[in-house]
mmCIF file of C-alpha atoms in Angstrom:
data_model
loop_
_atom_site.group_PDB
_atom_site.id
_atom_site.type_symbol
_atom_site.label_atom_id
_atom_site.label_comp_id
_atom_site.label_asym_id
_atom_site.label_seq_id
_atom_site.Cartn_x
_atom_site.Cartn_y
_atom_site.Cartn_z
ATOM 1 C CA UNK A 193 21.897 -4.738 -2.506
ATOM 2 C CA UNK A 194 19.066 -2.356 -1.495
ATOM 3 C CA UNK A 195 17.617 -5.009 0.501
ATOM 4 C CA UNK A 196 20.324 -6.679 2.326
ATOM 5 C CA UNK A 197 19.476 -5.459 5.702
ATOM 6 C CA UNK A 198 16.408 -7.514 5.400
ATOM 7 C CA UNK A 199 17.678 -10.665 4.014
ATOM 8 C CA UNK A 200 20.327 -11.180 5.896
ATOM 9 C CA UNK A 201 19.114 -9.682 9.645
ATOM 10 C CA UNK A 202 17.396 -11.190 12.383
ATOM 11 C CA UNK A 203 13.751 -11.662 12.635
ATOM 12 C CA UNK A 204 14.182 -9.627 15.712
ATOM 13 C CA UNK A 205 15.993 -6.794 14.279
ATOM 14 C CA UNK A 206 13.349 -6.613 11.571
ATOM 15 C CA UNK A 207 10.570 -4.392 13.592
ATOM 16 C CA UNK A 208 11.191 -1.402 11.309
ATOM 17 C CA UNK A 209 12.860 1.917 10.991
ATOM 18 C CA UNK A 210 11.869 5.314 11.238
ATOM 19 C CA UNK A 211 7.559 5.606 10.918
ATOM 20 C CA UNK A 212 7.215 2.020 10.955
ATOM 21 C CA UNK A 213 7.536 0.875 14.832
ATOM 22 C CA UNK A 214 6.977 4.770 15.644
ATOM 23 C CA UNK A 215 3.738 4.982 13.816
ATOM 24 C CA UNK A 216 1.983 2.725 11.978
ATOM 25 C CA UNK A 217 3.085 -0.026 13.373
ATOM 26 C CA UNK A 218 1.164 0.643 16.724
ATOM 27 C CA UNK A 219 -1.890 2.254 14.679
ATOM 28 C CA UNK A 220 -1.766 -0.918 12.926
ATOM 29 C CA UNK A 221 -2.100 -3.064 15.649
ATOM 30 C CA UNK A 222 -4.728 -0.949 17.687
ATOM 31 C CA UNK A 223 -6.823 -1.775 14.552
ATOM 32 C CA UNK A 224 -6.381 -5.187 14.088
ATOM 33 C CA UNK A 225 -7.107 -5.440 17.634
ATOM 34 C CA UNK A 226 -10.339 -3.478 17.168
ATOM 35 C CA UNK A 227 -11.631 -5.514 14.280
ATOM 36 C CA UNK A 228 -11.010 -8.909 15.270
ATOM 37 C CA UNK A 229 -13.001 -7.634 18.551
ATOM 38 C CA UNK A 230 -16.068 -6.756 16.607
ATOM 39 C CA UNK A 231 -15.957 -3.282 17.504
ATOM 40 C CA UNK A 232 -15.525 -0.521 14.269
ATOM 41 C CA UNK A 233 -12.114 1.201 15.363
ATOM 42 C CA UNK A 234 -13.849 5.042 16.095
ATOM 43 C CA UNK A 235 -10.537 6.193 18.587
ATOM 44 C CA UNK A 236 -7.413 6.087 19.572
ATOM 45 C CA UNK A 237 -6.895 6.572 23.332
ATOM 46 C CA UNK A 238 -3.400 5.687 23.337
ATOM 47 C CA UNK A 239 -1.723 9.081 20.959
ATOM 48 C CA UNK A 240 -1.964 12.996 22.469
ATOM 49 C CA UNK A 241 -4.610 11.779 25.078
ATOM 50 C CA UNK A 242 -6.538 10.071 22.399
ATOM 51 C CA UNK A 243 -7.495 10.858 18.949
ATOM 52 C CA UNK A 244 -9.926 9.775 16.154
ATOM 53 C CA UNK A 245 -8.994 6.493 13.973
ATOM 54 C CA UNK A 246 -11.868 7.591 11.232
ATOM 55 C CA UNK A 247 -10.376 10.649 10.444
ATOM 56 C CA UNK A 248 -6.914 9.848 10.202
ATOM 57 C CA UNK A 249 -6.738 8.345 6.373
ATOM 58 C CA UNK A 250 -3.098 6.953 7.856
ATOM 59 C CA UNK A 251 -4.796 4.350 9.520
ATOM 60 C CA UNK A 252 -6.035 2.995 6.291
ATOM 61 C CA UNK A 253 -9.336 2.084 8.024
ATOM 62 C CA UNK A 254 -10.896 2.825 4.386
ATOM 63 C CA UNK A 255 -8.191 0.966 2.997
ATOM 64 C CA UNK A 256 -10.056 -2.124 1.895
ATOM 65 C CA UNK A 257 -6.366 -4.286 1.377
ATOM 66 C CA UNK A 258 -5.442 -3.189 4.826
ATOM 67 C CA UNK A 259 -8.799 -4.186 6.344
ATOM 68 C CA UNK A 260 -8.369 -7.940 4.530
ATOM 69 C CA UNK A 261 -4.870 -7.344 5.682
ATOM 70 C CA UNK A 262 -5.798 -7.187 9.435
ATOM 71 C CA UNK A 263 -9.044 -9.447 9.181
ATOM 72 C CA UNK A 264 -6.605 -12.143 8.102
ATOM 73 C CA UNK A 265 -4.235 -11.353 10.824
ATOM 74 C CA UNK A 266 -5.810 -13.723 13.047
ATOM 75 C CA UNK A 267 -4.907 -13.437 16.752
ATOM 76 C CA UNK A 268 -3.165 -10.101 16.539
ATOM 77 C CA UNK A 269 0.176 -8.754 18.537
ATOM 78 C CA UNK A 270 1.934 -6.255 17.697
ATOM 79 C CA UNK A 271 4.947 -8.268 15.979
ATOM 80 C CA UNK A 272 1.686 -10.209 13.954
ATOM 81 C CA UNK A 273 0.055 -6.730 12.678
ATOM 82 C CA UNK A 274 4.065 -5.656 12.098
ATOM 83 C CA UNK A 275 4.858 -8.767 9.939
ATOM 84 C CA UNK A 276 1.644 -8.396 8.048
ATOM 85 C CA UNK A 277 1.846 -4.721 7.109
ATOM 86 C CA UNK A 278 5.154 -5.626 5.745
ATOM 87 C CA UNK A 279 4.178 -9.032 3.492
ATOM 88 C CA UNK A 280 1.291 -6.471 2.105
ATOM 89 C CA UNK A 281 3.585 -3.425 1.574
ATOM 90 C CA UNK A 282 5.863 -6.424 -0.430
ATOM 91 C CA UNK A 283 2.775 -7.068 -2.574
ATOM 92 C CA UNK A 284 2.341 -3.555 -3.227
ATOM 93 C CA UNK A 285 6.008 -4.081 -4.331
ATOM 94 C CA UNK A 286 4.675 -6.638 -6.951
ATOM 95 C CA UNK A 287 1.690 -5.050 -7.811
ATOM 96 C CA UNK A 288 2.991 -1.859 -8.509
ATOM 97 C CA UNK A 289 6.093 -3.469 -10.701
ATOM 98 C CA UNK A 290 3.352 -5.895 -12.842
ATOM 99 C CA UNK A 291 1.023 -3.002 -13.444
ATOM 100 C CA UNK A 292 4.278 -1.084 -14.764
ATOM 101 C CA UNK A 293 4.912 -4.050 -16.850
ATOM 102 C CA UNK A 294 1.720 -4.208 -18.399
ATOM 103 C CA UNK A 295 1.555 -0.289 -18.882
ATOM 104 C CA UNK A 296 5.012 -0.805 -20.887
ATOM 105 C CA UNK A 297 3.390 -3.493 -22.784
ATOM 106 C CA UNK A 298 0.253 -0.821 -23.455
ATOM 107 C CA UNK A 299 2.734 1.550 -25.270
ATOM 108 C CA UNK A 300 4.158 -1.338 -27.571
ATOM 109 C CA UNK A 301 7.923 -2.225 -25.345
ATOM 110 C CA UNK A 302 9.411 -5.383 -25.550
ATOM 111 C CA UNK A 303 9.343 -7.871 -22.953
ATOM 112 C CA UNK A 304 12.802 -6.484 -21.896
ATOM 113 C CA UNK A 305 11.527 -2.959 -21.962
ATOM 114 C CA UNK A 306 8.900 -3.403 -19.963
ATOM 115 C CA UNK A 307 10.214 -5.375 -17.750
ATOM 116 C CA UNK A 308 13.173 -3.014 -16.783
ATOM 117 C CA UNK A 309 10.769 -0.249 -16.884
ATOM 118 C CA UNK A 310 8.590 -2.917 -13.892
ATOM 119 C CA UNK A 311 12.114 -3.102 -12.030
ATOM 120 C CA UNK A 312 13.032 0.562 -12.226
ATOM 121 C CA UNK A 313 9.982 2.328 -11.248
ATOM 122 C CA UNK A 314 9.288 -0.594 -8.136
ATOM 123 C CA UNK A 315 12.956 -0.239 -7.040
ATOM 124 C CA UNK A 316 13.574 3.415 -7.985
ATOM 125 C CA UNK A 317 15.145 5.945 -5.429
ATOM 126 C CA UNK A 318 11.485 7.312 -5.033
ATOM 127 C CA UNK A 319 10.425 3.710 -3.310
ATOM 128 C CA UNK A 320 13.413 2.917 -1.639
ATOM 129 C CA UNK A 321 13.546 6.136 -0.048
ATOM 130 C CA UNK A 322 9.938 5.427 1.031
ATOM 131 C CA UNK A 323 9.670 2.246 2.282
ATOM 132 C CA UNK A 324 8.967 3.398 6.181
ATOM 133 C CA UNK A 325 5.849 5.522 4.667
ATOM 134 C CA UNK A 326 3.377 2.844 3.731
ATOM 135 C CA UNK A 327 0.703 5.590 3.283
ATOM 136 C CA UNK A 328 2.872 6.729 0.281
ATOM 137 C CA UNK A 329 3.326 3.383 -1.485
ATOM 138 C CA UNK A 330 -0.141 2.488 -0.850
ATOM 139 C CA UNK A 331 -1.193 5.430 -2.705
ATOM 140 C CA UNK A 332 1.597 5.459 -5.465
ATOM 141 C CA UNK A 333 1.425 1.376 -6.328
ATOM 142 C CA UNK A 334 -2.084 1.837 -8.078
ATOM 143 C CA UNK A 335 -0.779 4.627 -10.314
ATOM 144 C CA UNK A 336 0.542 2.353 -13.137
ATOM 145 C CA UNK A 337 -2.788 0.673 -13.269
ATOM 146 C CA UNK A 338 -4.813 4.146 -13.227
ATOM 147 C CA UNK A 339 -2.649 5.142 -16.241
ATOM 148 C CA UNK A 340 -2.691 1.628 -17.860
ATOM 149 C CA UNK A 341 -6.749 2.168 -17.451
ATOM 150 C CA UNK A 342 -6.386 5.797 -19.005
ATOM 151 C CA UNK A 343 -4.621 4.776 -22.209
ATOM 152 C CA UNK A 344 -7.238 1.980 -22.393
ATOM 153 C CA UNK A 345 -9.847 4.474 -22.305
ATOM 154 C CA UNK A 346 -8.276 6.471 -24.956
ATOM 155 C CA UNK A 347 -7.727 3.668 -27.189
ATOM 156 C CA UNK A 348 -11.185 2.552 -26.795
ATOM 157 C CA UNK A 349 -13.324 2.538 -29.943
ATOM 158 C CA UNK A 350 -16.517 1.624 -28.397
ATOM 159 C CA UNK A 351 -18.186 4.905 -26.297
ATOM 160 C CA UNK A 352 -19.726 2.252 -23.367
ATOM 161 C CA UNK A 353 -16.382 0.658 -22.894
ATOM 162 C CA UNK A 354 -15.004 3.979 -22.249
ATOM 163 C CA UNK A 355 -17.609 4.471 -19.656
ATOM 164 C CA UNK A 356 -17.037 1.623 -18.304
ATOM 165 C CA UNK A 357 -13.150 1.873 -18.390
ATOM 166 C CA UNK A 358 -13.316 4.920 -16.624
ATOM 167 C CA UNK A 359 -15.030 3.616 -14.076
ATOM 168 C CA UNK A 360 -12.593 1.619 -13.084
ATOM 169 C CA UNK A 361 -10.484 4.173 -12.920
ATOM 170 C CA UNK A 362 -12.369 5.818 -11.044
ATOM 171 C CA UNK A 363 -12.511 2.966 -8.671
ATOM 172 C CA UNK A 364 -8.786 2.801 -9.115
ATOM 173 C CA UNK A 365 -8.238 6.427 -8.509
ATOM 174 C CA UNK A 366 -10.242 5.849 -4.828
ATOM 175 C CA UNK A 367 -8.760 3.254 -4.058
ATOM 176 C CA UNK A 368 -5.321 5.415 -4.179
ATOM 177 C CA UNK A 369 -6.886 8.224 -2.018
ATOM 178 C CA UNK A 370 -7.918 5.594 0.538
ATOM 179 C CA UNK A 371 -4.329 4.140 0.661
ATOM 180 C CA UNK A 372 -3.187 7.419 3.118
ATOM 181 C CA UNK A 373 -1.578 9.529 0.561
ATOM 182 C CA UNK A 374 -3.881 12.337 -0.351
ATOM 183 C CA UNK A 375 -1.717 14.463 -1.817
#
């Protein structure tokens, strides 16, 4: 029900709502553009009589899924860099249900637990509501890993495999900031 719009529209009507076409969308695009010309995307001249690309963390130039993202978006348009920004915010979809799966699993649920627990948290008001903010879900999809990698830590007899545990949570942890969320 939640995503009926988008199953049963028009590929034409499918260019996004609210931040999507407004926002990232173009930013999107001006970076694919950018990369696939060889150049490292420092500015913007097209927003408020230009502005810097680097130091907006919305343009997810630090992102390193949304740079494989546009480096496979070969030959990019607009409607191209649109399309693909969508498949990878659906994979954050995935990834952020199967890492709540296997966190469930962590604490000892069922199969049935865990996977409503996946289903609820990836299709909970708090993602619907946010699906035109892909610098939010980028962020938020890697917190079930990061506390998946916590509790592993914790459990962790061993003291160098909670070292190295934690630096992959660490790693995990930066790779949220870099998604566009920093709060």
């Amino acid at each position: 029900i939640t995503f009926r719009y988008v199953v049963f529209s028009d590929i034409d009507d499918l260019g996004g709502m609210y931040d999507v076409y407004r926002y990232f969308s173009p930013i999107t695009f001006l970076v694919d553009y950018f990369l696939h010309s060889g150049e490292f995307p420092l500015w913007n001249p097209f927003t408020y009589c230009g502005m810097p690309i680097t130091g907006n963390p919305q343009s997810f130039l630090f992102y390193v899924p949304h740079v494989v993202r546009g480096l496979l978006t070969f030959d990019p348009t607009p409607e191209r860099s649109n399309i693909s920004l969508a498949i990878l915010w659906g994979l954050h979809l995935i990834f952020m249900a199967f890492c709540t799966y296997l966190l469930g699993r962590s604490h000892k649920l069922s199969f049935t637990g865990s996977l409503t627990a996946a289903v609820a948290f990836a299709f909970s008001a708090l993602i619907v509501r946010r699906m035109g903010e892909y610098h939010f879900i980028t962020s938020l999809a890697w917190l079930p890993l990061l506390l998946l990698l916590i509790k592993k830590a914790i459990d962790a007899e061993d003291f160098f495999t909670k070292i190295g545990i934690a630096v992959c949570a660490g790693l995990t942890f930066g790779m949220s900031i870099t998604g566009g969320y920093l709060q």
